[in-house]
Each structure stands twice: as C-alpha cells, then as structure tokens.
CSV table of C-alpha atoms in Angstrom, one decimal:
chain,number,residue,atom,x,y,z
A,415,MET,CA,-28.6,1.5,-6.7
A,416,THR,CA,-26.3,4.1,-5.0
A,417,GLU,CA,-27.0,2.7,-1.5
A,418,ARG,CA,-26.1,-0.7,-2.6
A,419,LEU,CA,-23.0,0.5,-4.1
A,420,ASN,CA,-22.0,2.7,-1.0
A,421,SER,CA,-22.6,-0.5,1.1
A,422,ALA,CA,-20.2,-2.5,-0.8
A,423,GLN,CA,-17.4,0.2,-0.7
A,424,PRO,CA,-15.5,-1.0,2.1
A,425,TYR,CA,-15.2,-4.4,0.6
A,426,VAL,CA,-14.2,-3.1,-2.8
A,427,ILE,CA,-11.5,-0.9,-1.1
A,428,GLY,CA,-10.4,-4.0,0.7
A,429,LEU,CA,-10.0,-6.0,-2.4
A,430,PHE,CA,-8.3,-3.0,-4.2
A,431,ARG,CA,-5.9,-2.8,-1.4
A,432,ILE,CA,-5.0,-6.4,-1.5
A,433,VAL,CA,-4.5,-6.6,-5.3
A,434,VAL,CA,-2.3,-3.3,-5.3
A,435,GLY,CA,-0.4,-4.5,-2.4
A,436,LEU,CA,0.3,-7.9,-3.8
A,437,LEU,CA,1.6,-6.5,-7.2
A,438,PHE,CA,3.7,-4.1,-5.4
A,439,THR,CA,5.1,-6.8,-3.2
A,440,CYS,CA,5.9,-8.8,-6.4
A,441,HIS,CA,7.9,-6.0,-7.7
A,442,GLY,CA,9.8,-5.9,-4.5
A,443,ALA,CA,10.4,-9.7,-4.4
A,444,ALA,CA,11.4,-9.7,-8.1
A,445,SER,CA,14.1,-7.2,-7.7
A,446,LEU,CA,15.4,-8.3,-4.4
A,447,PHE,CA,15.4,-12.1,-4.8
A,448,GLY,CA,15.2,-12.7,-8.7
A,449,VAL,CA,11.8,-14.2,-8.5
A,450,LEU,CA,9.0,-13.9,-11.0
A,451,GLY,CA,11.5,-12.9,-13.9
A,452,GLY,CA,13.9,-11.0,-11.7
A,453,ALA,CA,14.6,-7.2,-11.7
A,454,ALA,CA,12.9,-5.1,-14.1
A,455,GLY,CA,15.3,-4.4,-17.1
A,456,GLY,CA,17.6,-7.0,-16.0
A,457,ASP,CA,18.2,-10.4,-17.1
A,458,GLY,CA,16.4,-12.0,-14.4
A,459,GLY,CA,18.9,-11.2,-11.7
A,460,THR,CA,18.6,-9.1,-8.6
A,461,VAL,CA,19.4,-5.4,-7.8
A,462,PRO,CA,22.7,-5.2,-6.1
A,463,ALA,CA,22.4,-4.5,-2.2
A,464,GLY,CA,22.6,-1.0,-1.3
A,465,THR,CA,22.4,0.6,-4.7
A,466,TRP,CA,20.7,3.9,-4.9
A,467,PRO,CA,17.8,4.1,-5.8
A,468,GLY,CA,16.9,0.8,-6.9
A,469,TRP,CA,17.6,-1.5,-4.0
A,470,TYR,CA,16.0,1.1,-1.7
A,471,ALA,CA,13.0,1.1,-3.9
A,472,ALA,CA,12.8,-2.6,-4.0
A,473,VAL,CA,12.7,-2.7,0.0
A,474,ILE,CA,9.9,-0.2,0.1
A,475,GLN,CA,8.1,-2.3,-2.4
A,476,LEU,CA,8.5,-5.6,-0.6
A,477,VAL,CA,7.7,-4.2,2.9
A,478,GLY,CA,5.3,-1.4,1.9
A,479,GLY,CA,3.5,-3.7,-0.4
A,480,GLY,CA,3.5,-6.4,2.2
A,481,LEU,CA,1.8,-4.1,4.8
A,482,VAL,CA,-0.5,-2.8,2.5
A,483,LEU,CA,-1.4,-6.3,1.2
A,484,LEU,CA,-2.1,-7.3,5.0
A,485,GLY,CA,-3.9,-4.0,5.7
A,486,LEU,CA,-1.4,-3.3,8.5
A,487,GLY,CA,-0.4,0.5,9.2
A,488,THR,CA,-1.9,0.8,5.6
A,489,ARG,CA,-2.1,4.7,5.5
A,490,ALA,CA,1.6,5.1,6.5
A,491,ALA,CA,2.7,2.3,4.4
A,492,ALA,CA,0.8,3.7,1.4
A,493,PHE,CA,2.3,7.3,2.0
A,494,ILE,CA,5.7,6.0,1.7
A,495,ALA,CA,4.9,3.9,-1.2
A,496,SER,CA,3.2,6.6,-3.0
A,497,GLY,CA,6.2,9.0,-2.4
A,498,SER,CA,8.7,6.3,-3.7
A,499,MET,CA,6.5,5.8,-7.0
A,500,ALA,CA,6.5,9.6,-7.4
A,501,TYR,CA,10.1,9.9,-7.0
A,502,ALA,CA,10.7,7.0,-9.5
A,503,TYR,CA,8.4,8.8,-12.1
A,504,PHE,CA,9.9,12.1,-11.9
A,505,ASP,CA,13.5,11.1,-11.2
A,506,VAL,CA,13.8,8.1,-13.4
A,507,HIS,CA,11.0,8.4,-16.1
A,508,GLN,CA,10.4,11.9,-16.7
A,509,SER,CA,13.6,12.5,-18.3
A,510,MET,CA,12.9,10.1,-21.2
A,511,GLY,CA,9.7,11.9,-22.1
A,512,LEU,CA,6.8,13.9,-20.9
A,513,TRP,CA,3.9,11.3,-21.3
A,514,PRO,CA,4.0,8.0,-19.2
A,515,LEU,CA,3.5,6.2,-22.7
A,516,GLU,CA,6.6,8.0,-23.9
A,517,ASN,CA,8.9,7.3,-20.7
A,518,GLY,CA,7.8,3.9,-19.5
A,519,GLY,CA,6.5,5.3,-16.2
A,520,GLU,CA,2.9,3.8,-16.5
A,521,ALA,CA,3.4,1.5,-13.6
A,522,SER,CA,5.2,4.3,-11.4
A,523,ALA,CA,2.3,6.7,-12.0
A,524,MET,CA,-0.5,4.2,-11.4
A,525,PHE,CA,1.0,2.8,-8.2
A,526,CYS,CA,1.7,6.3,-7.0
A,527,TRP,CA,-1.9,7.3,-7.6
A,528,ALA,CA,-3.1,4.1,-6.2
A,529,PHE,CA,-1.5,4.2,-3.1
A,530,PHE,CA,-2.2,7.9,-2.6
A,531,VAL,CA,-5.9,6.9,-2.7
A,532,LEU,CA,-5.4,4.3,0.2
A,533,VAL,CA,-3.9,7.0,2.1
A,534,PHE,CA,-7.2,8.8,2.4
A,535,THR,CA,-9.4,5.6,2.3
A,536,GLY,CA,-7.5,3.4,4.8
A,537,SER,CA,-7.6,-0.4,4.6
A,538,GLY,CA,-11.1,-0.9,3.8
A,539,ALA,CA,-12.5,-4.4,4.8
A,540,PHE,CA,-10.4,-7.5,5.3
A,541,GLY,CA,-7.4,-5.5,6.9
A,542,LEU,CA,-5.6,-6.3,10.1
A,543,ASP,CA,-6.1,-2.6,10.9
A,544,ARG,CA,-9.7,-3.2,11.5
A,545,LEU,CA,-9.1,-6.1,13.3
A,546,PHE,CA,-6.9,-4.4,15.9
A,547,ALA,CA,-9.1,-1.2,16.0
A,548,ARG,CA,-11.9,-3.5,16.9
A,549,ARG,CA,-10.1,-5.2,19.6
A,550,SER,CA,-8.8,-1.9,21.2
A,551,ALA,CA,-12.3,-0.6,21.1
A,552,GLU,CA,-13.9,-3.4,23.1
A,553,PRO,CA,-14.8,-2.4,26.7
A,554,GLU,CA,-12.7,-4.0,29.5
A,555,PRO,CA,-14.7,-6.6,31.4
A,556,ALA,CA,-16.6,-4.8,34.3
A,557,THR,CA,-14.7,-5.5,37.6
A,558,ARG,CA,-16.6,-6.2,40.6
A,559,LYS,CA,-17.0,-3.1,42.9
A,560,SER,CA,-17.3,-3.0,46.4
A,561,PRO,CA,-19.9,-0.6,48.0
A,562,VAL,CA,-18.6,2.3,49.4
A,563,ALA,CA,-19.4,3.2,53.1
A,564,ALA,CA,-20.6,6.7,53.7
C-alpha cells in the first residue's frame, strides 16, 4: 500500500500545486481587477494602485500564484508567496486575536504553510519546471568526429 501511495506522490503534489496556485491567483485577480467579487472586505472594487501592503500583496498573489499554478520557478515563487502570507498573518491579522479563527487569518495561515511545503517539494508532476529540466538534461546529438592522425 505504501509503495502505491509513494508512486502517486509526484502527481498528488502536482495537483496540490495547481489548486493552491489557482486559488492564490484568483485572490490577486479579485483585488487588482475587481473580478470574482472584487477585493476582500471591499464592495467588489479593487485595491488602489501602489497602496501598501494591499496592492503589493495582490501583485504577489497574481504573479506568484500564476507561476506556482504553471509550475514555473515553483520553489522561488512559493518562497515569496509564503513570506507574503506570513507577513499578512502577523502584521494584519495577529493584532485582532491570537488564533486564526479569532482574527480571520485562516486563509493567510493556510496559504503560508501550503507554499512553504511547495518550497521543499518542488512542482511535482505536470509542472513546466520538469519539462524544462527534462529538455536541458537531454544530451546534444553526437557530432561526426574526424579521425585524428597520429
């Protein structure tokens, strides 16, 4: 049973990465473009451009989430996304209560830890990281060598 589960691990990590990346990208798109209900806590609008930290967080969500979704630069994008969610939790939510249920920081905490896991696991299956790694690992076609005269 363990062997079968272990053989599926890259595929499950890949699906996990896709779902987490998609959800994170949706948060960024909602905040920046007003789609999917708009900015959280707002009336369906957008976060004003350049405002700290909301607009910068939304850009990280959109770009970082998109990169994680595609599996492109997964570890670096996940590291930055995890850090941004740790900042969101401790700076924005922690002041409203100790526990995530008290302070509304469940999403920030879950995204932080999900991305932290992806920093160490990588993209798993279905990621562009693997596709590019496979291409760069392919040997160059052998060139015809002329005999060396001794």
